[in-house]
PDB file of C-alpha atoms in Angstrom:
ATOM      1  CA  MET A   1       0.000   0.000   0.000  1.00 46.00           C
ATOM      2  CA  THR A   2       1.392   3.418  -0.933  1.00 46.00           C
ATOM      3  CA  SER A   3       1.742   6.159   1.646  1.00 45.00           C
ATOM      4  CA  SER A   4      -1.063   8.197  -0.011  1.00 43.00           C
ATOM      5  CA  THR A   5      -3.383   5.171   0.047  1.00 44.00           C
ATOM      6  CA  ALA A   6      -2.474   4.475   3.673  1.00 46.00           C
ATOM      7  CA  ALA A   7      -3.195   8.108   4.564  1.00 43.00           C
ATOM      8  CA  VAL A   8      -6.643   7.918   2.955  1.00 42.00           C
ATOM      9  CA  GLU A   9      -7.376   4.629   4.738  1.00 46.00           C
ATOM     10  CA  GLU A  10      -6.327   6.160   8.051  1.00 47.00           C
ATOM     11  CA  GLU A  11      -8.456   9.253   7.414  1.00 44.00           C
ATOM     12  CA  LYS A  12     -11.493   7.124   6.474  1.00 45.00           C
ATOM     13  CA  SER A  13     -11.059   5.008   9.603  1.00 44.00           C
ATOM     14  CA  SER A  14     -10.792   8.091  11.810  1.00 43.00           C
ATOM     15  CA  LYS A  15     -14.051   9.436  10.319  1.00 44.00           C
ATOM     16  CA  GLY A  16     -15.865   6.167  10.816  1.00 45.00           C
ATOM     17  CA  GLY A  17     -15.536   5.012   7.195  1.00 48.00           C
ATOM     18  CA  SER A  18     -15.034   1.302   6.828  1.00 47.00           C
ATOM     19  CA  THR A  19     -14.808   0.750   3.065  1.00 60.00           C
ATOM     20  CA  PRO A  20     -11.218  -0.095   2.169  1.00 69.00           C
ATOM     21  CA  LEU A  21      -9.778   0.886  -1.185  1.00 67.00           C
ATOM     22  CA  PRO A  22      -9.521  -1.991  -3.666  1.00 67.00           C
ATOM     23  CA  PRO A  23      -5.980  -3.308  -4.250  1.00 78.00           C
ATOM     24  CA  GLY A  24      -4.156  -1.237  -6.847  1.00 83.00           C
ATOM     25  CA  SER A  25      -6.262   1.879  -6.159  1.00 88.00           C
ATOM     26  CA  ARG A  26      -5.312   5.343  -5.020  1.00 90.00           C
ATOM     27  CA  PRO A  27      -7.124   8.663  -4.668  1.00 88.00           C
ATOM     28  CA  LEU A  28      -6.623  11.213  -7.410  1.00 86.00           C
ATOM     29  CA  GLY A  29      -3.995  13.817  -6.576  1.00 84.00           C
ATOM     30  CA  THR A  30      -4.636  17.546  -6.562  1.00 77.00           C
ATOM     31  CA  GLN A  31      -3.617  18.078 -10.201  1.00 78.00           C
ATOM     32  CA  GLU A  32      -5.526  14.976 -11.342  1.00 81.00           C
ATOM     33  CA  ASN A  33      -8.673  16.267  -9.644  1.00 76.00           C
ATOM     34  CA  LEU A  34      -8.428  19.402 -11.774  1.00 71.00           C
ATOM     35  CA  PHE A  35      -8.988  17.252 -14.883  1.00 73.00           C
ATOM     36  CA  ALA A  36     -11.914  15.353 -13.333  1.00 74.00           C
ATOM     37  CA  PRO A  37     -15.552  16.471 -13.582  1.00 67.00           C
ATOM     38  CA  ARG A  38     -16.162  19.403 -11.295  1.00 60.00           C
ATOM     39  CA  GLN A  39     -18.754  19.360  -8.578  1.00 55.00           C
ATOM     40  CA  TYR A  40     -19.347  23.097  -8.771  1.00 54.00           C
ATOM     41  CA  LEU A  41     -21.655  24.614 -11.308  1.00 53.00           C
ATOM     42  CA  LEU A  42     -21.328  26.886 -14.324  1.00 55.00           C
ATOM     43  CA  ASN A  43     -24.073  29.135 -15.603  1.00 55.00           C
ATOM     44  CA  GLU A  44     -27.557  27.606 -15.714  1.00 58.00           C
ATOM     45  CA  GLY A  45     -26.674  24.928 -13.151  1.00 59.00           C
ATOM     46  CA  LYS A  46     -24.469  22.904 -15.516  1.00 61.00           C
ATOM     47  CA  PRO A  47     -21.395  21.241 -13.931  1.00 59.00           C
ATOM     48  CA  PHE A  48     -17.927  21.787 -15.340  1.00 60.00           C
ATOM     49  CA  PRO A  49     -17.131  18.898 -17.706  1.00 61.00           C
ATOM     50  CA  PRO A  50     -14.014  16.757 -17.274  1.00 63.00           C
ATOM     51  CA  LEU A  51     -10.967  18.077 -19.084  1.00 67.00           C
ATOM     52  CA  ALA A  52      -9.086  15.857 -21.506  1.00 70.00           C
ATOM     53  CA  HIS A  53      -5.319  16.306 -21.715  1.00 71.00           C
ATOM     54  CA  ILE A  54      -4.461  16.137 -25.429  1.00 75.00           C
ATOM     55  CA  CYS A  55      -1.029  15.730 -27.014  1.00 79.00           C
ATOM     56  CA  SER A  56       0.257  14.805 -30.447  1.00 77.00           C
ATOM     57  CA  VAL A  57       3.322  12.901 -31.633  1.00 78.00           C
ATOM     58  CA  THR A  58       4.503  12.667 -35.214  1.00 73.00           C
ATOM     59  CA  LEU A  59       6.395   9.521 -36.253  1.00 70.00           C
ATOM     60  CA  ASP A  60       8.375   9.383 -39.486  1.00 66.00           C
ATOM     61  CA  ALA A  61       8.972   6.032 -41.126  1.00 67.00           C
ATOM     62  CA  ARG A  62      12.591   5.232 -41.859  1.00 64.00           C
ATOM     63  CA  ASP A  63      13.801   3.081 -44.727  1.00 65.00           C
ATOM     64  CA  GLY A  64      10.312   3.141 -46.243  1.00 64.00           C
ATOM     65  CA  GLN A  65       8.828   1.064 -43.399  1.00 71.00           C
ATOM     66  CA  ALA A  66       5.462   2.355 -42.222  1.00 67.00           C
ATOM     67  CA  VAL A  67       4.566   2.325 -38.542  1.00 73.00           C
ATOM     68  CA  GLY A  68       2.401  -0.763 -38.155  1.00 80.00           C
ATOM     69  CA  GLY A  69      -0.777  -0.911 -36.110  1.00 83.00           C
ATOM     70  CA  ASP A  70       0.158  -4.353 -34.772  1.00 90.00           C
ATOM     71  CA  ASP A  71       3.598  -3.142 -33.690  1.00 89.00           C
ATOM     72  CA  LEU A  72       2.101  -0.090 -32.011  1.00 90.00           C
ATOM     73  CA  ARG A  73      -0.561  -2.231 -30.297  1.00 93.00           C
ATOM     74  CA  ALA A  74       2.163  -4.576 -28.959  1.00 94.00           C
ATOM     75  CA  ALA A  75       4.206  -1.599 -27.711  1.00 93.00           C
ATOM     76  CA  LEU A  76       1.135  -0.139 -25.977  1.00 94.00           C
ATOM     77  CA  ALA A  77       0.384  -3.491 -24.305  1.00 95.00           C
ATOM     78  CA  TRP A  78       4.001  -3.643 -23.116  1.00 95.00           C
ATOM     79  CA  ALA A  79       3.729  -0.117 -21.630  1.00 95.00           C
ATOM     80  CA  ILE A  80       0.339  -0.867 -20.022  1.00 94.00           C
ATOM     81  CA  GLY A  81       1.780  -4.008 -18.409  1.00 93.00           C
ATOM     82  CA  ARG A  82       4.568  -1.976 -16.820  1.00 94.00           C
ATOM     83  CA  HIS A  83       2.584   1.140 -15.878  1.00 93.00           C
ATOM     84  CA  PRO A  84      -0.664   0.101 -14.158  1.00 90.00           C
ATOM     85  CA  LEU A  85      -2.130   3.626 -14.143  1.00 91.00           C
ATOM     86  CA  LEU A  86      -2.642   3.203 -17.909  1.00 93.00           C
ATOM     87  CA  SER A  87      -5.305   0.573 -17.183  1.00 94.00           C
ATOM     88  CA  ARG A  88      -7.294   2.451 -14.570  1.00 93.00           C
ATOM     89  CA  ARG A  89     -10.750   3.937 -14.309  1.00 93.00           C
ATOM     90  CA  ILE A  90     -12.156   6.446 -11.804  1.00 90.00           C
ATOM     91  CA  VAL A  91     -14.593   5.482  -9.061  1.00 90.00           C
ATOM     92  CA  GLY A  92     -16.163   7.541  -6.276  1.00 87.00           C
ATOM     93  CA  SER A  93     -18.504  10.474  -6.431  1.00 81.00           C
ATOM     94  CA  GLY A  94     -15.988  13.127  -5.448  1.00 79.00           C
ATOM     95  CA  HIS A  95     -18.854  15.071  -3.862  1.00 76.00           C
ATOM     96  CA  PRO A  96     -17.994  16.778  -0.586  1.00 77.00           C
ATOM     97  CA  SER A  97     -20.484  16.803   2.262  1.00 79.00           C
ATOM     98  CA  GLY A  98     -20.264  20.592   2.310  1.00 77.00           C
ATOM     99  CA  TYR A  99     -18.338  23.656   1.214  1.00 74.00           C
ATOM    100  CA  LEU A 100     -16.435  26.246   3.212  1.00 77.00           C
ATOM    101  CA  ASP A 101     -17.309  28.998   0.727  1.00 70.00           C
ATOM    102  CA  ASP A 102     -21.028  28.341   0.366  1.00 64.00           C
ATOM    103  CA  LEU A 103     -21.815  31.944  -0.545  1.00 64.00           C
ATOM    104  CA  THR A 104     -19.438  32.222  -3.510  1.00 62.00           C
ATOM    105  CA  MET A 105     -18.534  29.614  -6.134  1.00 61.00           C
ATOM    106  CA  ARG A 106     -18.619  26.567  -3.826  1.00 61.00           C
ATOM    107  CA  MET A 107     -15.092  25.479  -4.691  1.00 64.00           C
ATOM    108  CA  VAL A 108     -13.510  24.975  -1.260  1.00 71.00           C
ATOM    109  CA  ARG A 109     -14.502  21.538   0.019  1.00 71.00           C
ATOM    110  CA  ALA A 110     -15.133  20.876   3.687  1.00 76.00           C
ATOM    111  CA  ASP A 111     -14.146  17.210   3.266  1.00 79.00           C
ATOM    112  CA  ASP A 112     -14.191  14.385   0.749  1.00 77.00           C
ATOM    113  CA  PRO A 113     -16.113  11.357   2.090  1.00 82.00           C
ATOM    114  CA  ASP A 114     -16.119   9.507  -1.279  1.00 84.00           C
ATOM    115  CA  PRO A 115     -13.001  10.743  -3.113  1.00 85.00           C
ATOM    116  CA  LEU A 116     -12.420  10.201  -6.792  1.00 87.00           C
ATOM    117  CA  THR A 117     -10.100   7.195  -6.895  1.00 90.00           C
ATOM    118  CA  PHE A 118      -8.113   5.430  -9.598  1.00 92.00           C
ATOM    119  CA  ALA A 119      -9.206   1.768  -9.596  1.00 93.00           C
ATOM    120  CA  PRO A 120      -8.199  -1.153 -11.826  1.00 94.00           C
ATOM    121  CA  MET A 121     -10.293  -1.990 -14.866  1.00 93.00           C
ATOM    122  CA  GLU A 122     -11.650  -5.375 -13.857  1.00 90.00           C
ATOM    123  CA  GLY A 123     -11.178  -8.487 -15.973  1.00 92.00           C
ATOM    124  CA  VAL A 124      -9.117  -7.024 -18.833  1.00 94.00           C
ATOM    125  CA  THR A 125      -5.586  -7.766 -19.996  1.00 95.00           C
ATOM    126  CA  ALA A 126      -2.971  -5.243 -21.111  1.00 95.00           C
ATOM    127  CA  GLU A 127      -3.560  -6.414 -24.686  1.00 96.00           C
ATOM    128  CA  GLU A 128      -7.307  -5.767 -24.363  1.00 96.00           C
ATOM    129  CA  VAL A 129      -6.662  -2.271 -22.999  1.00 95.00           C
ATOM    130  CA  ALA A 130      -4.297  -1.644 -25.940  1.00 95.00           C
ATOM    131  CA  ASP A 131      -7.117  -2.691 -28.294  1.00 95.00           C
ATOM    132  CA  MET A 132      -9.486  -0.282 -26.519  1.00 95.00           C
ATOM    133  CA  VAL A 133      -7.175   2.732 -26.715  1.00 94.00           C
ATOM    134  CA  LEU A 134      -5.786   2.317 -30.248  1.00 93.00           C
ATOM    135  CA  SER A 135      -7.597   3.368 -33.392  1.00 91.00           C
ATOM    136  CA  VAL A 136      -5.928   3.156 -36.804  1.00 90.00           C
ATOM    137  CA  ASP A 137      -6.986   5.354 -39.720  1.00 90.00           C
ATOM    138  CA  ASP A 138      -5.456   4.279 -43.054  1.00 89.00           C
ATOM    139  CA  SER A 139      -7.604   6.644 -45.117  1.00 91.00           C
ATOM    140  CA  VAL A 140      -5.454   9.791 -45.196  1.00 90.00           C
ATOM    141  CA  GLU A 141      -4.835  11.026 -48.727  1.00 92.00           C
ATOM    142  CA  ALA A 142      -1.193  11.179 -49.911  1.00 89.00           C
ATOM    143  CA  GLY A 143       0.452  14.330 -48.584  1.00 89.00           C
ATOM    144  CA  GLY A 144      -2.395  14.985 -46.150  1.00 92.00           C
ATOM    145  CA  LEU A 145      -0.957  13.681 -42.875  1.00 89.00           C
ATOM    146  CA  GLU A 146      -0.216  17.082 -41.380  1.00 91.00           C
ATOM    147  CA  ASP A 147      -3.720  18.386 -42.073  1.00 94.00           C
ATOM    148  CA  ALA A 148      -5.190  15.107 -40.766  1.00 93.00           C
ATOM    149  CA  TRP A 149      -3.360  15.139 -37.425  1.00 91.00           C
ATOM    150  CA  ARG A 150      -3.948  18.865 -36.923  1.00 92.00           C
ATOM    151  CA  GLY A 151      -7.664  18.357 -37.593  1.00 93.00           C
ATOM    152  CA  ALA A 152      -7.862  15.370 -35.231  1.00 92.00           C
ATOM    153  CA  PHE A 153      -5.965  17.324 -32.560  1.00 90.00           C
ATOM    154  CA  ALA A 154      -8.288  20.349 -32.840  1.00 90.00           C
ATOM    155  CA  LYS A 155     -11.375  18.121 -32.729  1.00 90.00           C
ATOM    156  CA  ASP A 156     -10.102  16.272 -29.641  1.00 88.00           C
ATOM    157  CA  LEU A 157      -9.411  19.564 -27.854  1.00 84.00           C
ATOM    158  CA  ASP A 158     -13.093  20.449 -28.178  1.00 81.00           C
ATOM    159  CA  GLU A 159     -14.819  17.078 -28.050  1.00 84.00           C
ATOM    160  CA  LYS A 160     -12.693  14.342 -26.455  1.00 85.00           C
ATOM    161  CA  THR A 161     -14.299  12.621 -23.496  1.00 83.00           C
ATOM    162  CA  PHE A 162     -13.695   9.328 -21.720  1.00 85.00           C
ATOM    163  CA  ASN A 163     -15.987   7.039 -19.796  1.00 86.00           C
ATOM    164  CA  LEU A 164     -14.375   7.601 -16.419  1.00 85.00           C
ATOM    165  CA  GLU A 165     -16.224   4.792 -14.645  1.00 89.00           C
ATOM    166  CA  ARG A 166     -15.338   2.184 -17.275  1.00 92.00           C
ATOM    167  CA  GLY A 167     -11.907   3.366 -18.473  1.00 92.00           C
ATOM    168  CA  PRO A 168      -9.403   3.504 -20.032  1.00 93.00           C
ATOM    169  CA  LEU A 169      -8.704   7.195 -19.506  1.00 90.00           C
ATOM    170  CA  TRP A 170      -6.623   7.769 -22.632  1.00 91.00           C
ATOM    171  CA  SER A 171      -6.505   6.960 -26.329  1.00 92.00           C
ATOM    172  CA  VAL A 172      -4.088   6.746 -29.251  1.00 92.00           C
ATOM    173  CA  GLN A 173      -4.927   7.415 -32.882  1.00 91.00           C
ATOM    174  CA  LEU A 174      -2.568   6.253 -35.634  1.00 90.00           C
ATOM    175  CA  LEU A 175      -3.034   8.136 -38.910  1.00 89.00           C
ATOM    176  CA  ARG A 176      -1.483   6.697 -42.071  1.00 86.00           C
ATOM    177  CA  GLU A 177      -1.669   7.526 -45.745  1.00 86.00           C
ATOM    178  CA  LYS A 178      -3.697   5.262 -48.007  1.00 86.00           C
ATOM    179  CA  GLN A 179      -1.687   2.572 -49.738  1.00 79.00           C
ATOM    180  CA  GLN A 180      -1.594   3.304 -53.462  1.00 70.00           C
TER     181      GLN A 180
END
């Protein structure tokens, strides 16, 4: 058990909570909570949506060998097997029992009885998670890769969401030019 998990367990016990965290779980850290759905409201009573962290990587083929989807899938499975956080989901409501700033934006939490927690995706292998996160698009017209990745990046900035309760919490898109 990590020190942060032990601290949460101790805090829950001291408050009368008896539900232990599942093995391989840990509460979200401060920065991670910033990307989670917010429990305070925007205009018209709508909650802040979760934020997706988007990045882009460009790979150039060397010696005329294209980056293969199967090779990338195997590399992702390898990484997932060595970095368990890549196969996590988020459980817990994250709703505090009250706020210390009830008259303003309700952002300062009094406590966190059911914290948002990273938990393992149950019953899936690293290879299955790799299949879930990877999408391959072989339909890019010759010479159009830069426009394609820029368009996908811009779209993901505005629209990308993840099923936090099911996981995984990330994705990879491989764009390749059509074979002539």
